[in-house]
XYZ file of N, CA, C and O in Angstrom:
820
model
N -17.493 23.092 18.851
C -16.206 23.680 19.227
C -15.943 24.953 18.429
O -15.393 25.919 18.919
N -16.341 24.962 17.148
C -16.111 26.129 16.320
C -16.844 27.363 16.857
O -16.375 28.483 16.735
N -18.020 27.133 17.460
C -18.794 28.245 18.001
C -18.060 28.903 19.152
O -18.032 30.129 19.291
N -17.412 28.127 19.986
C -16.797 28.646 21.195
C -15.460 29.337 20.939
O -14.964 30.031 21.808
N -14.874 29.152 19.761
C -13.598 29.816 19.486
C -13.814 31.089 18.678
O -12.880 31.648 18.119
N -15.050 31.561 18.593
C -15.311 32.837 17.962
C -15.421 32.801 16.456
O -15.216 33.825 15.803
N -15.739 31.646 15.887
C -15.890 31.534 14.443
C -17.184 32.219 14.008
O -18.233 32.046 14.625
N -17.098 32.975 12.917
C -18.264 33.685 12.420
C -19.261 32.760 11.758
O -18.962 31.612 11.408
N -20.475 33.277 11.545
C -21.537 32.479 10.941
C -21.186 32.056 9.520
O -21.427 30.907 9.125
N -20.605 32.958 8.759
C -20.236 32.633 7.380
C -19.206 31.509 7.325
O -19.268 30.623 6.465
N -18.254 31.547 8.241
C -17.246 30.491 8.286
C -17.850 29.153 8.688
O -17.460 28.103 8.175
N -18.825 29.198 9.623
C -19.502 27.967 10.025
C -20.265 27.359 8.854
O -20.201 26.154 8.616
N -20.973 28.209 8.132
C -21.745 27.726 6.980
C -20.805 27.132 5.936
O -21.067 26.061 5.381
N -19.699 27.819 5.675
C -18.723 27.314 4.705
C -18.135 25.982 5.145
O -17.971 25.055 4.343
N -17.842 25.894 6.443
C -17.267 24.650 6.965
C -18.213 23.472 6.750
O -17.815 22.426 6.229
N -19.469 23.626 7.139
C -20.424 22.530 6.999
C -20.724 22.228 5.530
O -20.904 21.076 5.145
N -20.756 23.269 4.705
C -21.018 23.070 3.281
C -19.918 22.239 2.635
O -20.180 21.253 1.929
N -18.670 22.608 2.899
C -17.552 21.876 2.287
C -17.351 20.506 2.936
O -16.834 19.587 2.296
N -17.766 20.365 4.186
C -17.730 19.037 4.809
C -18.681 18.082 4.106
O -18.344 16.918 3.834
N -19.870 18.586 3.793
C -20.847 17.768 3.066
C -20.318 17.416 1.680
O -20.422 16.262 1.229
N -19.715 18.376 0.993
C -19.159 18.114 -0.338
C -18.034 17.083 -0.274
O -17.947 16.187 -1.126
N -17.156 17.217 0.737
C -16.046 16.265 0.872
C -16.562 14.861 1.165
O -16.057 13.870 0.615
N -17.577 14.761 2.023
C -18.157 13.460 2.351
C -18.816 12.832 1.128
O -18.644 11.638 0.858
N -19.548 13.650 0.384
C -20.199 13.150 -0.823
C -19.172 12.713 -1.864
O -19.312 11.663 -2.498
N -18.127 13.517 -2.022
C -17.083 13.168 -2.979
C -16.379 11.867 -2.625
O -16.128 11.024 -3.498
N -16.062 11.688 -1.341
C -15.411 10.454 -0.911
C -16.325 9.249 -1.098
O -15.871 8.168 -1.494
N -17.616 9.431 -0.821
C -18.567 8.328 -0.998
C -18.649 7.916 -2.460
O -18.648 6.715 -2.790
N -18.696 8.892 -3.358
C -18.744 8.587 -4.788
C -17.448 7.927 -5.256
O -17.459 6.990 -6.060
N -16.330 8.426 -4.726
C -15.039 7.853 -5.099
C -14.927 6.390 -4.667
O -14.524 5.520 -5.445
N -15.303 6.108 -3.431
C -15.216 4.739 -2.923
C -16.191 3.819 -3.644
O -15.894 2.640 -3.876
N -17.362 4.346 -4.017
C -18.312 3.541 -4.794
C -17.731 3.192 -6.150
O -17.844 2.049 -6.622
N -17.082 4.168 -6.785
C -16.442 3.906 -8.071
C -15.319 2.888 -7.963
O -15.163 2.016 -8.824
N -14.537 2.999 -6.901
C -13.449 2.036 -6.675
C -14.002 0.631 -6.496
O -13.488 -0.341 -7.063
N -15.061 0.513 -5.706
C -15.659 -0.797 -5.445
C -16.226 -1.408 -6.711
O -16.162 -2.631 -6.925
N -16.796 -0.586 -7.587
C -17.443 -1.085 -8.794
C -16.456 -1.344 -9.930
O -16.786 -2.074 -10.866
N -15.263 -0.768 -9.844
C -14.329 -0.893 -10.964
C -13.037 -1.610 -10.598
O -12.712 -2.667 -11.156
N -12.285 -1.066 -9.645
C -10.950 -1.577 -9.387
C -10.956 -2.929 -8.692
O -10.097 -3.777 -8.976
N -11.896 -3.142 -7.769
C -11.955 -4.436 -7.094
C -12.274 -5.564 -8.076
O -11.582 -6.599 -8.072
N -13.283 -5.426 -8.957
C -13.529 -6.482 -9.947
C -12.361 -6.693 -10.907
O -12.094 -7.821 -11.322
N -11.672 -5.593 -11.263
C -10.512 -5.731 -12.147
C -9.429 -6.568 -11.480
O -8.833 -7.470 -12.092
N -9.150 -6.275 -10.199
C -8.156 -7.054 -9.473
C -8.536 -8.516 -9.367
O -7.692 -9.409 -9.552
N -9.803 -8.799 -9.088
C -10.260 -10.188 -8.996
C -10.160 -10.893 -10.344
O -9.766 -12.068 -10.402
N -10.510 -10.198 -11.418
C -10.461 -10.810 -12.754
C -9.023 -11.149 -13.142
O -8.745 -12.236 -13.670
N -8.099 -10.230 -12.870
C -6.694 -10.490 -13.195
C -6.154 -11.626 -12.331
O -5.460 -12.522 -12.818
N -6.476 -11.588 -11.038
C -6.009 -12.644 -10.144
C -6.539 -14.013 -10.526
O -5.825 -15.016 -10.421
N -7.787 -14.080 -10.969
C -8.369 -15.364 -11.359
C -7.794 -15.878 -12.667
O -7.762 -17.089 -12.915
N -7.332 -14.972 -13.521
C -6.809 -15.378 -14.830
C -5.341 -15.802 -14.784
O -4.919 -16.643 -15.583
N -4.578 -15.237 -13.881
C -3.137 -15.481 -13.858
C -2.755 -16.955 -13.713
O -1.853 -17.435 -14.414
N -3.380 -17.733 -12.796
C -2.973 -19.140 -12.654
C -3.161 -19.966 -13.914
O -2.524 -21.021 -14.056
N -4.003 -19.523 -14.831
C -4.247 -20.278 -16.058
C -3.026 -20.317 -16.967
O -2.945 -21.155 -17.859
N -2.076 -19.417 -16.748
C -0.888 -19.363 -17.603
C 0.184 -20.360 -17.174
O 1.146 -20.587 -17.936
N 0.064 -20.924 -15.976
C 0.987 -21.964 -15.493
C 2.449 -21.536 -15.574
O 3.330 -22.333 -15.924
N 2.717 -20.284 -15.287
C 4.088 -19.780 -15.321
C 4.307 -18.873 -14.125
O 3.710 -17.794 -14.040
N 5.161 -19.307 -13.200
C 5.443 -18.497 -12.020
C 6.123 -17.182 -12.393
O 5.872 -16.147 -11.769
N 6.985 -17.233 -13.421
C 7.671 -16.015 -13.855
C 6.669 -15.003 -14.412
O 6.747 -13.801 -14.104
N 5.725 -15.467 -15.210
C 4.719 -14.571 -15.781
C 3.818 -13.995 -14.695
O 3.528 -12.786 -14.682
N 3.391 -14.849 -13.769
C 2.548 -14.396 -12.664
C 3.281 -13.342 -11.829
O 2.722 -12.295 -11.490
N 4.541 -13.609 -11.518
C 5.330 -12.675 -10.711
C 5.482 -11.329 -11.414
O 5.362 -10.271 -10.789
N 5.741 -11.373 -12.727
C 5.934 -10.138 -13.483
C 4.664 -9.289 -13.501
O 4.702 -8.079 -13.244
N 3.515 -9.918 -13.783
C 2.257 -9.174 -13.853
C 1.876 -8.628 -12.485
O 1.451 -7.471 -12.358
N 2.020 -9.437 -11.442
C 1.690 -8.984 -10.092
C 2.579 -7.811 -9.689
O 2.101 -6.819 -9.127
N 3.868 -7.922 -9.993
C 4.787 -6.843 -9.642
C 4.441 -5.552 -10.374
O 4.360 -4.477 -9.763
N 4.234 -5.642 -11.689
C 3.956 -4.441 -12.475
C 2.639 -3.789 -12.056
O 2.556 -2.559 -11.927
N 1.614 -4.608 -11.845
C 0.322 -4.062 -11.446
C 0.421 -3.365 -10.090
O -0.041 -2.230 -9.922
N 1.055 -4.027 -9.124
C 1.201 -3.442 -7.787
C 2.084 -2.200 -7.822
O 1.809 -1.208 -7.137
N 3.133 -2.261 -8.631
C 4.078 -1.150 -8.745
C 3.382 0.117 -9.239
O 3.480 1.190 -8.635
N 2.645 -0.004 -10.341
C 2.032 1.180 -10.940
C 0.828 1.682 -10.138
O 0.574 2.891 -10.094
N 0.097 0.773 -9.503
C -1.002 1.216 -8.646
C -0.462 1.980 -7.448
O -1.024 3.005 -7.036
N 0.648 1.513 -6.888
C 1.266 2.211 -5.756
C 1.762 3.594 -6.169
O 1.652 4.563 -5.409
N 2.297 3.706 -7.368
C 2.771 5.002 -7.840
C 1.614 5.977 -8.045
O 1.777 7.191 -7.911
N 0.429 5.441 -8.375
C -0.732 6.293 -8.614
C -1.502 6.620 -7.339
O -2.414 7.450 -7.384
N -1.153 5.986 -6.227
C -1.872 6.213 -4.968
C -1.666 7.655 -4.496
O -0.531 8.098 -4.296
N -2.753 8.419 -4.315
C -2.613 9.822 -3.882
C -1.906 9.981 -2.543
O -1.154 10.961 -2.349
N -2.117 9.069 -1.610
C -1.480 9.185 -0.291
C 0.036 9.156 -0.398
O 0.735 9.775 0.420
N 0.545 8.424 -1.380
C 1.993 8.353 -1.561
C 2.543 9.725 -1.950
O 3.596 10.148 -1.466
N 1.816 10.417 -2.836
C 2.267 11.748 -3.261
C 2.291 12.718 -2.073
O 3.208 13.545 -1.962
N 1.304 12.611 -1.195
C 1.270 13.473 -0.013
C 2.469 13.190 0.887
O 3.136 14.105 1.385
N 2.742 11.905 1.098
C 3.880 11.531 1.947
C 5.194 12.028 1.360
O 6.063 12.509 2.090
N 5.341 11.916 0.041
C 6.577 12.354 -0.599
C 6.796 13.843 -0.354
O 7.920 14.290 -0.104
N 5.709 14.612 -0.415
C 5.832 16.042 -0.135
C 6.295 16.308 1.287
O 7.132 17.195 1.526
N 5.770 15.540 2.247
C 6.171 15.706 3.641
C 7.625 15.282 3.852
O 8.380 15.943 4.574
N 8.013 14.179 3.223
C 9.400 13.720 3.337
C 10.346 14.754 2.735
O 11.412 15.055 3.284
N 9.940 15.308 1.606
C 10.782 16.293 0.921
C 11.002 17.527 1.788
O 12.111 18.081 1.841
N 9.937 17.960 2.478
C 10.090 19.129 3.346
C 10.924 18.807 4.587
O 11.666 19.654 5.089
N 10.809 17.563 5.069
C 11.571 17.157 6.257
C 13.053 17.010 5.937
O 13.922 17.455 6.701
N 13.344 16.364 4.801
C 14.736 16.127 4.420
C 15.321 17.272 3.612
O 16.470 17.185 3.169
N 14.523 18.335 3.410
C 14.959 19.537 2.705
C 15.485 19.214 1.309
O 16.497 19.757 0.858
N 14.788 18.295 0.638
C 15.130 17.981 -0.750
C 16.441 17.253 -0.928
O 17.013 17.266 -2.025
N 16.944 16.601 0.125
C 18.246 15.929 0.031
C 18.184 14.624 -0.753
O 19.225 14.065 -1.087
N 16.981 14.139 -1.030
C 16.843 12.919 -1.826
C 15.755 13.154 -2.867
O 14.726 13.779 -2.588
N 15.994 12.677 -4.069
C 15.092 12.933 -5.184
C 13.715 12.291 -4.956
O 13.624 11.156 -4.492
N 12.657 13.047 -5.296
C 11.297 12.542 -5.106
C 11.031 11.275 -5.905
O 10.328 10.375 -5.444
N 11.570 11.209 -7.115
C 11.343 10.041 -7.961
C 11.926 8.779 -7.338
O 11.349 7.692 -7.442
N 13.063 8.937 -6.680
C 13.677 7.786 -6.021
C 12.783 7.293 -4.886
O 12.603 6.081 -4.695
N 12.200 8.225 -4.143
C 11.318 7.850 -3.041
C 10.072 7.142 -3.556
O 9.660 6.107 -3.015
N 9.455 7.688 -4.601
C 8.241 7.084 -5.147
C 8.523 5.693 -5.700
O 7.785 4.734 -5.432
N 9.610 5.580 -6.466
C 9.966 4.268 -7.039
C 10.297 3.282 -5.931
O 9.947 2.090 -6.018
N 10.962 3.746 -4.878
C 11.312 2.866 -3.759
C 10.061 2.322 -3.086
O 9.963 1.117 -2.801
N 9.087 3.200 -2.818
C 7.838 2.767 -2.186
C 7.088 1.796 -3.087
O 6.621 0.743 -2.647
N 6.986 2.143 -4.373
C 6.265 1.285 -5.319
C 6.964 -0.060 -5.494
O 6.313 -1.102 -5.583
N 8.295 -0.041 -5.516
C 9.049 -1.297 -5.636
C 8.814 -2.186 -4.427
O 8.650 -3.408 -4.559
N 8.784 -1.575 -3.242
C 8.532 -2.361 -2.029
C 7.181 -3.025 -2.048
O 7.037 -4.200 -1.689
N 6.151 -2.284 -2.495
C 4.813 -2.868 -2.601
C 4.801 -4.008 -3.608
O 4.270 -5.090 -3.340
N 5.389 -3.781 -4.778
C 5.403 -4.815 -5.816
C 6.149 -6.064 -5.386
O 5.682 -7.188 -5.611
N 7.295 -5.868 -4.752
C 8.102 -7.020 -4.338
C 7.391 -7.864 -3.290
O 7.351 -9.090 -3.376
N 6.801 -7.199 -2.297
C 6.095 -7.950 -1.249
C 4.814 -8.577 -1.778
O 4.385 -9.634 -1.290
N 4.190 -7.960 -2.769
C 3.003 -8.568 -3.370
C 3.364 -9.854 -4.103
O 2.615 -10.838 -4.056
N 4.495 -9.863 -4.775
C 4.948 -11.089 -5.443
C 5.176 -12.191 -4.422
O 4.750 -13.341 -4.608
N 5.843 -11.859 -3.319
C 6.065 -12.845 -2.261
C 4.736 -13.335 -1.691
O 4.548 -14.534 -1.419
N 3.776 -12.410 -1.519
C 2.476 -12.780 -0.964
C 1.722 -13.719 -1.901
O 1.087 -14.682 -1.457
N 1.781 -13.441 -3.188
C 1.102 -14.293 -4.164
C 1.756 -15.674 -4.215
O 1.070 -16.702 -4.322
N 3.078 -15.700 -4.127
C 3.770 -16.989 -4.095
C 3.375 -17.785 -2.850
O 3.269 -19.016 -2.883
N 3.136 -17.069 -1.756
C 2.681 -17.742 -0.535
C 1.331 -18.412 -0.754
O 1.102 -19.545 -0.293
N 0.439 -17.728 -1.470
C -0.876 -18.310 -1.755
C -0.728 -19.543 -2.635
O -1.357 -20.579 -2.407
N 0.125 -19.432 -3.654
C 0.297 -20.543 -4.602
C 0.854 -21.777 -3.913
O 0.385 -22.900 -4.123
N 1.869 -21.581 -3.069
C 2.523 -22.717 -2.425
C 1.896 -23.094 -1.088
O 2.280 -24.097 -0.486
N 0.953 -22.287 -0.622
C 0.242 -22.618 0.610
C 1.059 -22.454 1.879
O 0.805 -23.148 2.869
N 2.010 -21.534 1.872
C 2.832 -21.316 3.063
C 2.042 -20.557 4.129
O 1.268 -19.652 3.796
N 2.224 -20.891 5.401
C 1.525 -20.158 6.481
C 1.943 -18.699 6.518
O 3.133 -18.383 6.481
N 0.979 -17.807 6.609
C 1.274 -16.378 6.572
C 2.001 -15.915 7.824
O 2.757 -14.940 7.790
N 1.801 -16.614 8.940
C 2.431 -16.170 10.194
C 3.951 -16.252 10.114
O 4.646 -15.416 10.705
N 4.480 -17.240 9.391
C 5.932 -17.349 9.263
C 6.484 -16.194 8.424
O 7.573 -15.668 8.704
N 5.743 -15.828 7.395
C 6.180 -14.730 6.542
C 6.168 -13.415 7.307
O 7.114 -12.616 7.222
N 5.107 -13.184 8.071
C 5.052 -11.976 8.893
C 6.195 -11.957 9.902
O 6.829 -10.915 10.127
N 6.453 -13.096 10.531
C 7.521 -13.169 11.540
C 8.878 -12.849 10.923
O 9.679 -12.105 11.512
N 9.140 -13.377 9.740
C 10.427 -13.145 9.088
C 10.591 -11.677 8.691
O 11.644 -11.066 8.930
N 9.540 -11.102 8.102
C 9.630 -9.718 7.631
C 9.794 -8.745 8.791
O 10.652 -7.853 8.767
N 8.988 -8.925 9.832
C 9.087 -7.990 10.957
C 10.354 -8.202 11.773
O 10.803 -7.284 12.471
N 10.937 -9.383 11.706
C 12.241 -9.584 12.344
C 13.304 -8.755 11.629
O 14.166 -8.129 12.269
N 13.229 -8.725 10.297
C 14.169 -7.915 9.517
C 13.960 -6.431 9.814
O 14.923 -5.676 9.994
N 12.679 -6.007 9.870
C 12.377 -4.608 10.175
C 12.898 -4.235 11.558
O 13.445 -3.139 11.759
N 12.734 -5.134 12.519
C 13.203 -4.867 13.883
C 14.714 -4.688 13.917
O 15.226 -3.779 14.582
N 15.420 -5.528 13.186
C 16.880 -5.413 13.151
C 17.306 -4.100 12.500
O 18.185 -3.386 13.002
N 16.656 -3.759 11.374
C 16.998 -2.524 10.671
C 16.666 -1.289 11.493
O 17.316 -0.247 11.341
N 15.663 -1.398 12.366
C 15.256 -0.230 13.158
C 16.349 0.240 14.112
O 16.343 1.397 14.541
N 17.272 -0.654 14.454
C 18.376 -0.272 15.337
C 19.529 0.367 14.568
O 20.474 0.867 15.176
N 19.439 0.350 13.235
C 20.560 0.789 12.419
C 20.343 2.141 11.749
O 21.256 2.646 11.100
N 19.142 2.708 11.877
C 18.878 3.991 11.240
C 18.393 4.992 12.284
O 17.880 4.596 13.338
N 18.563 6.285 12.028
C 18.119 7.316 12.988
C 16.613 7.248 13.236
O 15.845 6.823 12.378
N 16.202 7.726 14.399
C 14.793 7.655 14.797
C 13.890 8.437 13.849
O 12.769 8.009 13.551
N 14.357 9.595 13.373
C 13.544 10.396 12.462
C 13.273 9.640 11.163
O 12.161 9.674 10.624
N 14.270 8.980 10.643
C 14.100 8.206 9.416
C 13.212 6.991 9.657
O 12.490 6.551 8.765
N 13.279 6.454 10.856
C 12.440 5.299 11.193
C 10.959 5.674 11.122
O 10.142 4.913 10.597
N 10.616 6.858 11.638
C 9.230 7.315 11.585
C 8.769 7.493 10.145
O 7.641 7.137 9.789
N 9.638 8.035 9.296
C 9.292 8.224 7.885
C 9.040 6.885 7.218
O 8.090 6.723 6.433
N 9.873 5.891 7.509
C 9.722 4.572 6.892
C 8.399 3.925 7.277
O 7.700 3.363 6.427
N 8.031 4.018 8.544
C 6.771 3.415 8.968
C 5.568 4.169 8.411
O 4.524 3.569 8.143
N 5.700 5.470 8.235
C 4.622 6.231 7.591
C 4.429 5.779 6.154
O 3.307 5.789 5.643
N 5.510 5.391 5.500
C 5.402 4.911 4.123
C 4.572 3.643 4.047
O 3.874 3.402 3.051
N 4.620 2.829 5.087
C 3.794 1.628 5.098
C 2.324 1.952 5.236
O 1.466 1.320 4.614
N 2.012 2.974 6.014
C 0.608 3.302 6.253
C -0.049 3.943 5.041
O -1.242 3.746 4.802
N 0.695 4.717 4.258
C 0.068 5.403 3.121
C -0.275 4.451 1.989
O -1.059 4.790 1.101
N 0.296 3.258 2.005
C -0.024 2.298 0.955
C -1.308 1.534 1.257
O -1.621 0.560 0.566
N -2.030 1.960 2.265
C -3.341 1.374 2.547
C -4.442 2.342 2.127
O -5.489 2.412 2.755
N -4.189 3.085 1.059
C -5.154 4.065 0.578
C -6.314 3.424 -0.157
O -6.325 2.228 -0.458
N -7.290 4.267 -0.482
C -8.525 3.786 -1.114
C -8.315 3.294 -2.527
O -9.175 2.599 -3.081
N -7.197 3.624 -3.134
C -6.953 3.206 -4.514
C -6.221 1.872 -4.599
O -6.531 1.032 -5.442
N -5.275 1.676 -3.718
C -4.424 0.489 -3.834
C -5.033 -0.745 -3.179
O -4.862 -1.873 -3.655
N -5.767 -0.572 -2.083
C -6.312 -1.716 -1.353
C -7.254 -2.574 -2.207
O -7.135 -3.796 -2.208
N -8.224 -1.981 -2.923
C -9.126 -2.839 -3.716
C -8.397 -3.694 -4.745
O -8.762 -4.843 -4.971
N -7.359 -3.129 -5.365
C -6.618 -3.888 -6.371
C -5.864 -5.044 -5.733
O -5.917 -6.185 -6.216
N -5.165 -4.780 -4.634
C -4.387 -5.829 -3.980
C -5.287 -6.920 -3.415
O -5.003 -8.116 -3.579
N -6.365 -6.527 -2.757
C -7.276 -7.514 -2.194
C -7.957 -8.313 -3.303
O -8.090 -9.538 -3.211
N -8.396 -7.618 -4.344
C -9.037 -8.316 -5.456
C -8.088 -9.297 -6.118
O -8.476 -10.402 -6.505
N -6.825 -8.898 -6.260
C -5.817 -9.769 -6.865
C -5.639 -11.049 -6.061
O -5.630 -12.159 -6.615
N -5.504 -10.906 -4.754
C -5.308 -12.083 -3.911
C -6.531 -12.966 -3.832
O -6.425 -14.198 -3.909
N -7.710 -12.370 -3.685
C -8.946 -13.152 -3.602
C -9.216 -13.871 -4.915
O -9.608 -15.050 -4.930
N -9.000 -13.172 -6.035
C -9.193 -13.805 -7.335
C -8.240 -14.961 -7.560
O -8.625 -16.006 -8.090
N -6.989 -14.784 -7.147
C -6.000 -15.855 -7.285
C -6.376 -17.065 -6.435
O -6.352 -18.208 -6.904
N -6.721 -16.828 -5.176
C -7.038 -17.935 -4.270
C -8.301 -18.671 -4.681
O -8.436 -19.876 -4.440
N -9.241 -17.971 -5.309
C -10.534 -18.582 -5.636
C -10.446 -19.628 -6.737
O -11.322 -20.485 -6.844
N -9.403 -19.575 -7.560
C -9.304 -20.518 -8.681
C -8.260 -21.600 -8.453
O -8.129 -22.511 -9.275
N -7.506 -21.502 -7.370
C -6.498 -22.520 -7.087
C -7.119 -23.674 -6.315
O -7.952 -23.468 -5.431
N -6.708 -24.864 -6.650
C -7.213 -26.033 -5.937
C -6.671 -26.035 -4.500
O -5.552 -25.604 -4.228
N -7.498 -26.548 -3.590
C -7.156 -26.653 -2.173
C -6.880 -25.295 -1.535
O -6.146 -25.184 -0.558
N -7.451 -24.217 -2.115
C -7.325 -22.891 -1.542
C -8.716 -22.297 -1.389
O -9.629 -22.603 -2.146
N -8.879 -21.458 -0.399
C -10.127 -20.735 -0.234
C -9.842 -19.252 -0.400
O -8.684 -18.817 -0.402
N -10.907 -18.475 -0.540
C -10.728 -17.034 -0.700
C -10.102 -16.401 0.538
O -9.545 -15.309 0.469
N -10.197 -17.091 1.682
C -9.573 -16.569 2.902
C -8.058 -16.491 2.766
O -7.415 -15.709 3.454
N -7.479 -17.316 1.865
C -6.035 -17.261 1.652
C -5.602 -15.936 1.030
O -4.422 -15.594 1.048
N -6.563 -15.219 0.445
C -6.231 -13.938 -0.152
C -6.109 -12.810 0.847
O -5.593 -11.739 0.523
N -6.559 -13.037 2.078
C -6.457 -11.998 3.096
C -5.047 -11.979 3.687
O -4.350 -12.986 3.699
N -4.670 -10.836 4.167
C -3.316 -10.655 4.685
C -2.389 -10.010 3.680
O -1.275 -9.605 4.028
N -2.873 -9.877 2.418
C -2.021 -9.295 1.384
C -1.698 -7.838 1.682
O -0.565 -7.396 1.498
N -2.687 -7.091 2.136
C -2.460 -5.675 2.410
C -1.455 -5.506 3.546
O -0.553 -4.665 3.483
N -1.596 -6.323 4.588
C -0.654 -6.255 5.703
C 0.764 -6.548 5.265
O 1.717 -5.892 5.717
N 0.918 -7.518 4.374
C 2.250 -7.839 3.870
C 2.765 -6.748 2.937
O 3.940 -6.390 2.978
N 1.872 -6.222 2.098
C 2.295 -5.202 1.137
C 2.783 -3.942 1.829
O 3.687 -3.259 1.336
N 2.213 -3.622 2.980
C 2.635 -2.408 3.693
C 4.052 -2.517 4.246
O 4.683 -1.491 4.519
N 4.557 -3.719 4.402
C 5.916 -3.868 4.918
C 6.963 -3.596 3.837
O 8.112 -3.301 4.160
N 6.555 -3.688 2.571
C 7.501 -3.449 1.479
C 8.080 -2.048 1.490
O 9.317 -1.881 1.473
N 7.234 -1.003 1.518
C 7.783 0.359 1.581
C 8.605 0.623 2.839
O 9.573 1.391 2.798
N 8.215 -0.001 3.947
C 8.992 0.174 5.183
C 10.414 -0.328 4.980
O 11.394 0.358 5.302
N 10.523 -1.525 4.429
C 11.853 -2.109 4.201
C 12.662 -1.301 3.195
O 13.846 -1.019 3.423
N 12.033 -0.933 2.093
C 12.773 -0.228 1.041
C 13.245 1.148 1.509
O 14.385 1.541 1.247
N 12.397 1.876 2.225
C 12.815 3.188 2.714
C 13.843 3.070 3.829
O 14.728 3.925 3.962
N 13.730 2.029 4.644
C 14.752 1.813 5.677
C 16.125 1.644 5.041
O 17.125 2.200 5.515
N 16.172 0.875 3.967
C 17.445 0.629 3.299
C 17.986 1.901 2.657
O 19.170 2.207 2.743
N 17.097 2.658 1.976
C 17.549 3.875 1.309
C 17.949 4.953 2.303
O 19.026 5.548 2.210
N 17.072 5.228 3.278
C 17.360 6.273 4.258
C 18.516 5.891 5.166
O 19.317 6.743 5.570
N 18.593 4.583 5.494
C 19.721 4.132 6.292
C 21.038 4.286 5.570
O 22.046 4.705 6.151
N 21.047 3.978 4.270
C 22.250 4.149 3.480
C 22.630 5.611 3.327
O 23.809 5.980 3.294
N 21.604 6.486 3.257
C 21.863 7.924 3.102
C 22.453 8.530 4.385
O 23.242 9.448 4.338
N 22.054 7.962 5.543
C 22.521 8.518 6.814
C 23.893 8.000 7.225
O 24.536 8.552 8.105
N 24.307 6.900 6.595
C 25.598 6.306 6.990
C 26.780 7.011 6.323
O 26.622 7.745 5.383
């Protein structure tokens, strides 16, 4: 396609060169994530049940999810887009903390679901019922922003930690299998949606 729109040879060479560099960089990044962050999440998840304290488990899960979400590069990109859309009417720090809080809160609920063995379908049904109700109460533009916040929390940095945390937790609990650790990412993505719906909805009212 680039050839047919009149792109010069130098631009074509530059395009393919930087495409190769970007692909190589992403491959190295994902390899590093797989070798480091996923094992860390599994190790922490496997160790937490040994403390026999729901409060301690909830605190560690929340803090870990909170800070990983704040460090996710996709979140920073989204904040920039939201800031340009809302023309700086809401502080960036509030948006970042809101997204990170939503991830942390839903991760705690997800981990509690694994511990108590609750069916994940009921949790999904309850959360999306709340989202559906809130969607009628906020402007359409804000609704799109809220749902975008859910998608950016599925970045290459946050997913390995969340999945490792859930799989590690499920692997050491009696009467649980590692399959119980799946679904955490889907649940975690609803946290930012809910938190931004509440903040943006309150700002528009």
